[in-house]
Amino acid sequence: VQLVESGGGSVQAGGSLRLSCAVSGYTVSSDCMGWFRQAPGKEREGVASIDTDDTAGYAASVKGRFTISKDNTKNTLYLRMDSLKPEDTALYYCAYRPWPRCRATIPTMTSFNYWGQGTQVTVSS
């Protein structure tokens, strides 16, 4: 199982980015996948999750600005980020677990079995 993130970069506040997570070794239609982020000096936190049936959950800090989605034909997970703020600056990771489903929650990071290497997002004011 391998997850590879891309799409990070530097953007001004109010801008947008779309992160991608290319998956191999299983299909993104399977169970729970999520996006997490970790800012310097802070703990890793959950951002969004998505289930097999496309049920999504979001952290309060990003709800209404971020959208998680997946393309089963491309075996890819996405995170569309709009109205970016300087506090969104972090290293963003995608993660997967085969069971149980996310059910619109943001599961703890310890419950995920597989992780990507991360992609950096920097938002300047």
Tab-separated table of N, CA and C in Angstrom:
chain	number	residue	atom	x	y	z
A	1	VAL	N	0.854	-1.184	0.000
A	1	VAL	CA	0.000	0.000	0.000
A	1	VAL	C	0.892	1.237	0.000
A	2	GLN	N	0.641	2.124	-0.945
A	2	GLN	CA	1.450	3.340	-1.053
A	2	GLN	C	0.548	4.530	-1.334
A	3	LEU	N	0.819	5.640	-0.630
A	3	LEU	CA	0.085	6.877	-0.816
A	3	LEU	C	1.099	7.985	-1.105
A	4	VAL	N	0.868	8.745	-2.163
A	4	VAL	CA	1.794	9.801	-2.553
A	4	VAL	C	1.023	11.092	-2.775
A	5	GLU	N	1.301	12.083	-1.919
A	5	GLU	CA	0.627	13.379	-2.022
A	5	GLU	C	1.350	14.291	-3.012
A	6	SER	N	0.596	15.223	-3.581
A	6	SER	CA	1.146	16.268	-4.436
A	6	SER	C	0.186	17.445	-4.440
A	7	GLY	N	0.631	18.555	-5.023
A	7	GLY	CA	-0.247	19.704	-5.176
A	7	GLY	C	-0.028	20.819	-4.177
A	8	GLY	N	0.857	20.598	-3.216
A	8	GLY	CA	1.133	21.657	-2.262
A	8	GLY	C	1.885	22.803	-2.911
A	9	GLY	N	2.013	23.908	-2.177
A	9	GLY	CA	2.728	25.052	-2.709
A	9	GLY	C	2.519	26.267	-1.837
A	10	SER	N	2.918	27.412	-2.370
A	10	SER	CA	2.764	28.679	-1.658
A	10	SER	C	1.686	29.503	-2.321
A	11	VAL	N	0.827	30.089	-1.514
A	11	VAL	CA	-0.290	30.873	-2.030
A	11	VAL	C	-0.579	32.007	-1.058
A	12	GLN	N	-1.163	33.066	-1.566
A	12	GLN	CA	-1.546	34.169	-0.695
A	12	GLN	C	-2.880	33.872	-0.027
A	13	ALA	N	-3.112	34.518	1.085
A	13	ALA	CA	-4.372	34.360	1.801
A	13	ALA	C	-5.539	34.656	0.859
A	14	GLY	N	-6.567	33.829	0.954
A	14	GLY	CA	-7.717	33.957	0.074
A	14	GLY	C	-7.620	33.102	-1.178
A	15	GLY	N	-6.444	32.546	-1.416
A	15	GLY	CA	-6.240	31.724	-2.594
A	15	GLY	C	-6.705	30.298	-2.412
A	16	SER	N	-6.446	29.489	-3.446
A	16	SER	CA	-6.911	28.099	-3.459
A	16	SER	C	-5.794	27.161	-3.891
A	17	LEU	N	-5.897	25.926	-3.421
A	17	LEU	CA	-5.021	24.846	-3.856
A	17	LEU	C	-5.832	23.557	-3.889
A	18	ARG	N	-5.401	22.611	-4.717
A	18	ARG	CA	-5.996	21.281	-4.687
A	18	ARG	C	-4.890	20.261	-4.472
A	19	LEU	N	-4.986	19.536	-3.381
A	19	LEU	CA	-4.039	18.468	-3.085
A	19	LEU	C	-4.544	17.158	-3.666
A	20	SER	N	-3.611	16.331	-4.105
A	20	SER	CA	-3.940	15.007	-4.619
A	20	SER	C	-3.183	13.954	-3.833
A	21	CYS	N	-3.773	12.774	-3.734
A	21	CYS	CA	-3.128	11.638	-3.070
A	21	CYS	C	-3.315	10.429	-3.975
A	22	ALA	N	-2.259	10.052	-4.671
A	22	ALA	CA	-2.305	8.895	-5.563
A	22	ALA	C	-2.088	7.632	-4.748
A	23	VAL	N	-2.953	6.664	-4.952
A	23	VAL	CA	-2.975	5.461	-4.129
A	23	VAL	C	-2.647	4.226	-4.962
A	24	SER	N	-1.838	3.342	-4.421
A	24	SER	CA	-1.581	2.056	-5.062
A	24	SER	C	-1.623	0.969	-4.007
A	25	GLY	N	-1.992	-0.208	-4.402
A	25	GLY	CA	-2.055	-1.335	-3.480
A	25	GLY	C	-3.441	-1.601	-2.944
A	26	TYR	N	-4.379	-0.681	-3.149
A	26	TYR	CA	-5.776	-0.892	-2.801
A	26	TYR	C	-6.573	0.156	-3.577
A	27	THR	N	-7.877	0.113	-3.468
A	27	THR	CA	-8.702	1.058	-4.211
A	27	THR	C	-9.255	2.120	-3.274
A	28	VAL	N	-9.300	3.357	-3.732
A	28	VAL	CA	-9.810	4.440	-2.898
A	28	VAL	C	-11.283	4.298	-2.617
A	29	SER	N	-11.966	3.393	-3.246
A	29	SER	CA	-13.368	3.162	-2.933
A	29	SER	C	-13.502	2.459	-1.593
A	30	SER	N	-12.391	1.996	-1.033
A	30	SER	CA	-12.427	1.245	0.219
A	30	SER	C	-12.491	2.155	1.424
A	31	ASP	N	-13.458	1.920	2.245
A	31	ASP	CA	-13.562	2.450	3.594
A	31	ASP	C	-13.069	3.865	3.849
A	32	CYS	N	-12.325	4.068	4.921
A	32	CYS	CA	-12.085	5.419	5.416
A	32	CYS	C	-10.751	5.975	4.932
A	33	MET	N	-10.796	7.174	4.336
A	33	MET	CA	-9.591	7.902	3.988
A	33	MET	C	-9.681	9.294	4.560
A	34	GLY	N	-8.526	9.884	4.833
A	34	GLY	CA	-8.546	11.198	5.448
A	34	GLY	C	-7.363	12.053	5.075
A	35	TRP	N	-7.517	13.336	5.361
A	35	TRP	CA	-6.424	14.300	5.248
A	35	TRP	C	-6.122	14.839	6.645
A	36	PHE	N	-4.856	14.900	6.949
A	36	PHE	CA	-4.377	15.464	8.208
A	36	PHE	C	-3.359	16.559	7.885
A	37	ARG	N	-3.064	17.386	8.891
A	37	ARG	CA	-2.022	18.397	8.697
A	37	ARG	C	-1.256	18.597	9.998
A	38	GLN	N	-0.026	19.036	9.837
A	38	GLN	CA	0.813	19.296	11.001
A	38	GLN	C	1.622	20.558	10.757
A	39	ALA	N	1.371	21.556	11.602
A	39	ALA	CA	2.114	22.807	11.550
A	39	ALA	C	3.337	22.698	12.464
A	40	PRO	N	4.365	23.495	12.206
A	40	PRO	CA	5.570	23.435	13.046
A	40	PRO	C	5.249	23.647	14.513
A	41	GLY	N	5.741	22.761	15.361
A	41	GLY	CA	5.533	22.889	16.789
A	41	GLY	C	4.162	22.477	17.277
A	42	LYS	N	3.329	21.958	16.381
A	42	LYS	CA	1.971	21.546	16.766
A	42	LYS	C	1.765	20.065	16.475
A	43	GLU	N	0.736	19.511	17.108
A	43	GLU	CA	0.391	18.119	16.859
A	43	GLU	C	-0.322	17.978	15.515
A	44	ARG	N	-0.225	16.776	14.965
A	44	ARG	CA	-0.955	16.494	13.742
A	44	ARG	C	-2.447	16.487	14.037
A	45	GLU	N	-3.216	17.123	13.163
A	45	GLU	CA	-4.657	17.203	13.376
A	45	GLU	C	-5.418	16.753	12.136
A	46	GLY	N	-6.591	16.195	12.376
A	46	GLY	CA	-7.433	15.767	11.279
A	46	GLY	C	-8.103	16.950	10.606
A	47	VAL	N	-8.222	16.879	9.296
A	47	VAL	CA	-8.817	17.957	8.511
A	47	VAL	C	-10.140	17.512	7.898
A	48	ALA	N	-10.125	16.349	7.253
A	48	ALA	CA	-11.320	15.864	6.576
A	48	ALA	C	-11.227	14.362	6.395
A	49	SER	N	-12.392	13.728	6.244
A	49	SER	CA	-12.439	12.288	6.010
A	49	SER	C	-13.518	11.981	4.990
A	50	ILE	N	-13.403	10.804	4.371
A	50	ILE	CA	-14.401	10.392	3.391
A	50	ILE	C	-14.539	8.883	3.418
A	51	ASP	N	-15.771	8.426	3.265
A	51	ASP	CA	-16.099	6.999	3.338
A	51	ASP	C	-16.256	6.394	1.949
A	52	THR	N	-16.485	5.106	1.959
A	52	THR	CA	-16.729	4.381	0.713
A	52	THR	C	-17.898	4.973	-0.062
A	53	ASP	N	-18.932	5.403	0.653
A	53	ASP	CA	-20.117	5.941	-0.013
A	53	ASP	C	-20.034	7.453	-0.200
A	54	ASP	N	-18.834	8.021	-0.066
A	54	ASP	CA	-18.561	9.452	-0.252
A	54	ASP	C	-19.101	10.329	0.869
A	55	THR	N	-19.543	9.743	1.955
A	55	THR	CA	-19.903	10.536	3.131
A	55	THR	C	-18.650	11.222	3.654
A	56	ALA	N	-18.725	12.556	3.833
A	56	ALA	CA	-17.536	13.322	4.223
A	56	ALA	C	-17.727	13.972	5.585
A	57	GLY	N	-16.625	14.164	6.269
A	57	GLY	CA	-16.612	14.882	7.535
A	57	GLY	C	-15.482	15.895	7.527
A	58	TYR	N	-15.662	17.012	8.262
A	58	TYR	CA	-14.677	18.085	8.256
A	58	TYR	C	-14.429	18.605	9.667
A	59	ALA	N	-13.212	19.042	9.883
A	59	ALA	CA	-12.911	19.748	11.114
A	59	ALA	C	-13.587	21.118	11.061
A	60	ALA	N	-13.965	21.621	12.211
A	60	ALA	CA	-14.683	22.893	12.278
A	60	ALA	C	-13.878	24.026	11.650
A	61	SER	N	-12.570	23.962	11.770
A	61	SER	CA	-11.714	25.039	11.275
A	61	SER	C	-11.677	25.143	9.754
A	62	VAL	N	-12.087	24.083	9.052
A	62	VAL	CA	-12.019	24.106	7.588
A	62	VAL	C	-13.384	23.926	6.930
A	63	LYS	N	-14.398	23.638	7.715
A	63	LYS	CA	-15.723	23.388	7.152
A	63	LYS	C	-16.203	24.593	6.367
A	64	GLY	N	-16.691	24.345	5.162
A	64	GLY	CA	-17.150	25.420	4.304
A	64	GLY	C	-16.073	25.981	3.401
A	65	ARG	N	-14.806	25.640	3.679
A	65	ARG	CA	-13.692	26.122	2.853
A	65	ARG	C	-12.990	24.982	2.122
A	66	PHE	N	-12.929	23.806	2.740
A	66	PHE	CA	-12.248	22.650	2.161
A	66	PHE	C	-13.276	21.624	1.697
A	67	THR	N	-12.919	20.901	0.628
A	67	THR	CA	-13.781	19.838	0.121
A	67	THR	C	-12.941	18.604	-0.170
A	68	ILE	N	-13.307	17.494	0.455
A	68	ILE	CA	-12.626	16.219	0.206
A	68	ILE	C	-13.423	15.435	-0.829
A	69	SER	N	-12.710	14.760	-1.714
A	69	SER	CA	-13.381	13.955	-2.738
A	69	SER	C	-12.426	12.864	-3.198
A	70	LYS	N	-12.943	11.938	-3.995
A	70	LYS	CA	-12.091	10.893	-4.553
A	70	LYS	C	-12.586	10.489	-5.920
A	71	ASP	N	-11.661	10.035	-6.735
A	71	ASP	CA	-11.967	9.552	-8.069
A	71	ASP	C	-11.575	8.088	-8.106
A	72	ASN	N	-12.572	7.233	-8.076
A	72	ASN	CA	-12.305	5.797	-8.032
A	72	ASN	C	-11.618	5.308	-9.304
A	73	THR	N	-11.892	5.958	-10.437
A	73	THR	CA	-11.298	5.515	-11.703
A	73	THR	C	-9.802	5.824	-11.745
A	74	LYS	N	-9.405	6.874	-11.040
A	74	LYS	CA	-7.991	7.259	-11.005
A	74	LYS	C	-7.314	6.822	-9.719
A	75	ASN	N	-8.089	6.209	-8.819
A	75	ASN	CA	-7.559	5.776	-7.529
A	75	ASN	C	-6.835	6.911	-6.816
A	76	THR	N	-7.511	8.045	-6.761
A	76	THR	CA	-6.905	9.256	-6.214
A	76	THR	C	-7.868	9.945	-5.255
A	77	LEU	N	-7.294	10.431	-4.156
A	77	LEU	CA	-8.014	11.222	-3.162
A	77	LEU	C	-7.631	12.682	-3.357
A	78	TYR	N	-8.580	13.593	-3.152
A	78	TYR	CA	-8.322	15.018	-3.341
A	78	TYR	C	-8.726	15.818	-2.096
A	79	LEU	N	-8.126	16.996	-1.986
A	79	LEU	CA	-8.561	17.984	-1.008
A	79	LEU	C	-8.518	19.338	-1.683
A	80	ARG	N	-9.686	19.876	-1.965
A	80	ARG	CA	-9.787	21.209	-2.529
A	80	ARG	C	-9.833	22.207	-1.377
A	81	MET	N	-8.930	23.189	-1.389
A	81	MET	CA	-8.836	24.159	-0.305
A	81	MET	C	-9.061	25.550	-0.872
A	82	ASP	N	-10.130	26.203	-0.442
A	82	ASP	CA	-10.457	27.560	-0.870
A	82	ASP	C	-10.370	28.513	0.316
A	83	SER	N	-10.331	29.799	0.011
A	83	SER	CA	-10.283	30.835	1.058
A	83	SER	C	-9.203	30.517	2.085
A	84	LEU	N	-8.033	30.200	1.601
A	84	LEU	CA	-6.955	29.788	2.489
A	84	LEU	C	-6.524	30.918	3.412
A	85	LYS	N	-6.130	30.533	4.625
A	85	LYS	CA	-5.697	31.467	5.651
A	85	LYS	C	-4.262	31.120	6.064
A	86	PRO	N	-3.538	32.085	6.604
A	86	PRO	CA	-2.175	31.785	7.070
A	86	PRO	C	-2.134	30.626	8.066
A	87	GLU	N	-3.171	30.484	8.874
A	87	GLU	CA	-3.192	29.388	9.851
A	87	GLU	C	-3.400	28.017	9.217
A	88	ASP	N	-3.652	27.976	7.906
A	88	ASP	CA	-3.733	26.686	7.204
A	88	ASP	C	-2.351	26.181	6.807
A	89	THR	N	-1.329	26.983	7.022
A	89	THR	CA	0.037	26.579	6.688
A	89	THR	C	0.434	25.354	7.486
A	90	ALA	N	0.841	24.300	6.778
A	90	ALA	CA	1.187	23.034	7.434
A	90	ALA	C	1.673	22.038	6.390
A	91	LEU	N	2.177	20.922	6.887
A	91	LEU	CA	2.467	19.764	6.041
A	91	LEU	C	1.203	18.910	6.032
A	92	TYR	N	0.673	18.633	4.843
A	92	TYR	CA	-0.577	17.911	4.716
A	92	TYR	C	-0.309	16.459	4.309
A	93	TYR	N	-0.998	15.554	5.009
A	93	TYR	CA	-0.832	14.114	4.786
A	93	TYR	C	-2.173	13.478	4.425
A	94	CYS	N	-2.143	12.493	3.549
A	94	CYS	CA	-3.329	11.654	3.362
A	94	CYS	C	-3.097	10.333	4.096
A	95	ALA	N	-4.198	9.701	4.470
A	95	ALA	CA	-4.116	8.477	5.263
A	95	ALA	C	-5.276	7.550	4.927
A	96	TYR	N	-5.087	6.275	5.200
A	96	TYR	CA	-6.101	5.253	4.882
A	96	TYR	C	-6.181	4.212	5.985
A	97	ARG	N	-7.409	3.739	6.221
A	97	ARG	CA	-7.594	2.564	7.062
A	97	ARG	C	-8.698	1.713	6.436
A	98	PRO	N	-8.527	0.400	6.463
A	98	PRO	CA	-9.503	-0.478	5.822
A	98	PRO	C	-10.798	-0.633	6.603
A	99	TRP	N	-10.758	-0.349	7.896
A	99	TRP	CA	-11.927	-0.534	8.759
A	99	TRP	C	-11.669	0.143	10.077
A	100	PRO	N	-12.679	0.711	10.743
A	100	PRO	CA	-14.063	0.872	10.294
A	100	PRO	C	-14.247	2.119	9.444
A	101	ARG	N	-15.460	2.361	9.035
A	101	ARG	CA	-15.778	3.538	8.262
A	101	ARG	C	-15.596	4.798	9.102
A	102	CYS	N	-15.447	5.947	8.407
A	102	CYS	CA	-15.274	7.222	9.096
A	102	CYS	C	-16.612	7.734	9.645
A	103	ARG	N	-17.688	7.538	8.879
A	103	ARG	CA	-19.037	7.977	9.289
A	103	ARG	C	-19.070	9.466	9.625
A	104	ALA	N	-18.472	10.270	8.751
A	104	ALA	CA	-18.507	11.739	8.841
A	104	ALA	C	-17.795	12.286	10.075
A	105	THR	N	-16.993	11.474	10.711
A	105	THR	CA	-16.187	11.953	11.824
A	105	THR	C	-14.757	12.181	11.353
A	106	ILE	N	-13.940	12.782	12.202
A	106	ILE	CA	-12.518	12.907	11.941
A	106	ILE	C	-11.827	11.940	12.898
A	107	PRO	N	-11.529	10.730	12.437
A	107	PRO	CA	-10.910	9.751	13.332
A	107	PRO	C	-9.529	10.190	13.813
A	108	THR	N	-9.102	9.614	14.916
A	108	THR	CA	-7.769	9.933	15.436
A	108	THR	C	-6.709	9.388	14.488
A	109	MET	N	-5.560	10.038	14.475
A	109	MET	CA	-4.513	9.632	13.555
A	109	MET	C	-4.011	8.233	13.863
A	110	THR	N	-4.081	7.822	15.111
A	110	THR	CA	-3.584	6.494	15.475
A	110	THR	C	-4.430	5.375	14.891
A	111	SER	N	-5.627	5.691	14.433
A	111	SER	CA	-6.494	4.654	13.879
A	111	SER	C	-6.225	4.376	12.407
A	112	PHE	N	-5.359	5.175	11.789
A	112	PHE	CA	-5.047	4.988	10.381
A	112	PHE	C	-3.796	4.141	10.220
A	113	ASN	N	-3.874	3.211	9.257
A	113	ASN	CA	-2.800	2.255	9.072
A	113	ASN	C	-1.705	2.728	8.114
A	114	TYR	N	-2.115	3.525	7.124
A	114	TYR	CA	-1.184	3.884	6.056
A	114	TYR	C	-1.175	5.386	5.840
A	115	TRP	N	0.036	5.915	5.564
A	115	TRP	CA	0.223	7.351	5.431
A	115	TRP	C	1.096	7.676	4.233
A	116	GLY	N	0.851	8.867	3.656
A	116	GLY	CA	1.749	9.391	2.653
A	116	GLY	C	2.884	10.152	3.317
A	117	GLN	N	3.752	10.722	2.483
A	117	GLN	CA	4.936	11.401	3.007
A	117	GLN	C	4.680	12.878	3.311
A	118	GLY	N	3.570	13.408	2.814
A	118	GLY	CA	3.204	14.788	3.087
A	118	GLY	C	3.545	15.742	1.962
A	119	THR	N	2.774	16.822	1.864
A	119	THR	CA	3.039	17.890	0.904
A	119	THR	C	2.835	19.215	1.623
A	120	GLN	N	3.754	20.153	1.413
A	120	GLN	CA	3.758	21.408	2.161
A	120	GLN	C	2.818	22.425	1.548
A	121	VAL	N	2.022	23.048	2.414
A	121	VAL	CA	1.156	24.161	2.025
A	121	VAL	C	1.557	25.373	2.852
A	122	THR	N	1.867	26.471	2.177
A	122	THR	CA	2.257	27.704	2.853
A	122	THR	C	1.354	28.830	2.375
A	123	VAL	N	0.683	29.483	3.330
A	123	VAL	CA	-0.232	30.573	3.013
A	123	VAL	C	0.315	31.856	3.622
A	124	SER	N	0.554	32.842	2.794
A	124	SER	CA	1.105	34.109	3.271
A	124	SER	C	0.001	35.157	3.359
A	125	SER	N	0.182	36.064	4.311
A	125	SER	CA	-0.839	37.104	4.522
A	125	SER	C	-0.588	38.312	3.633
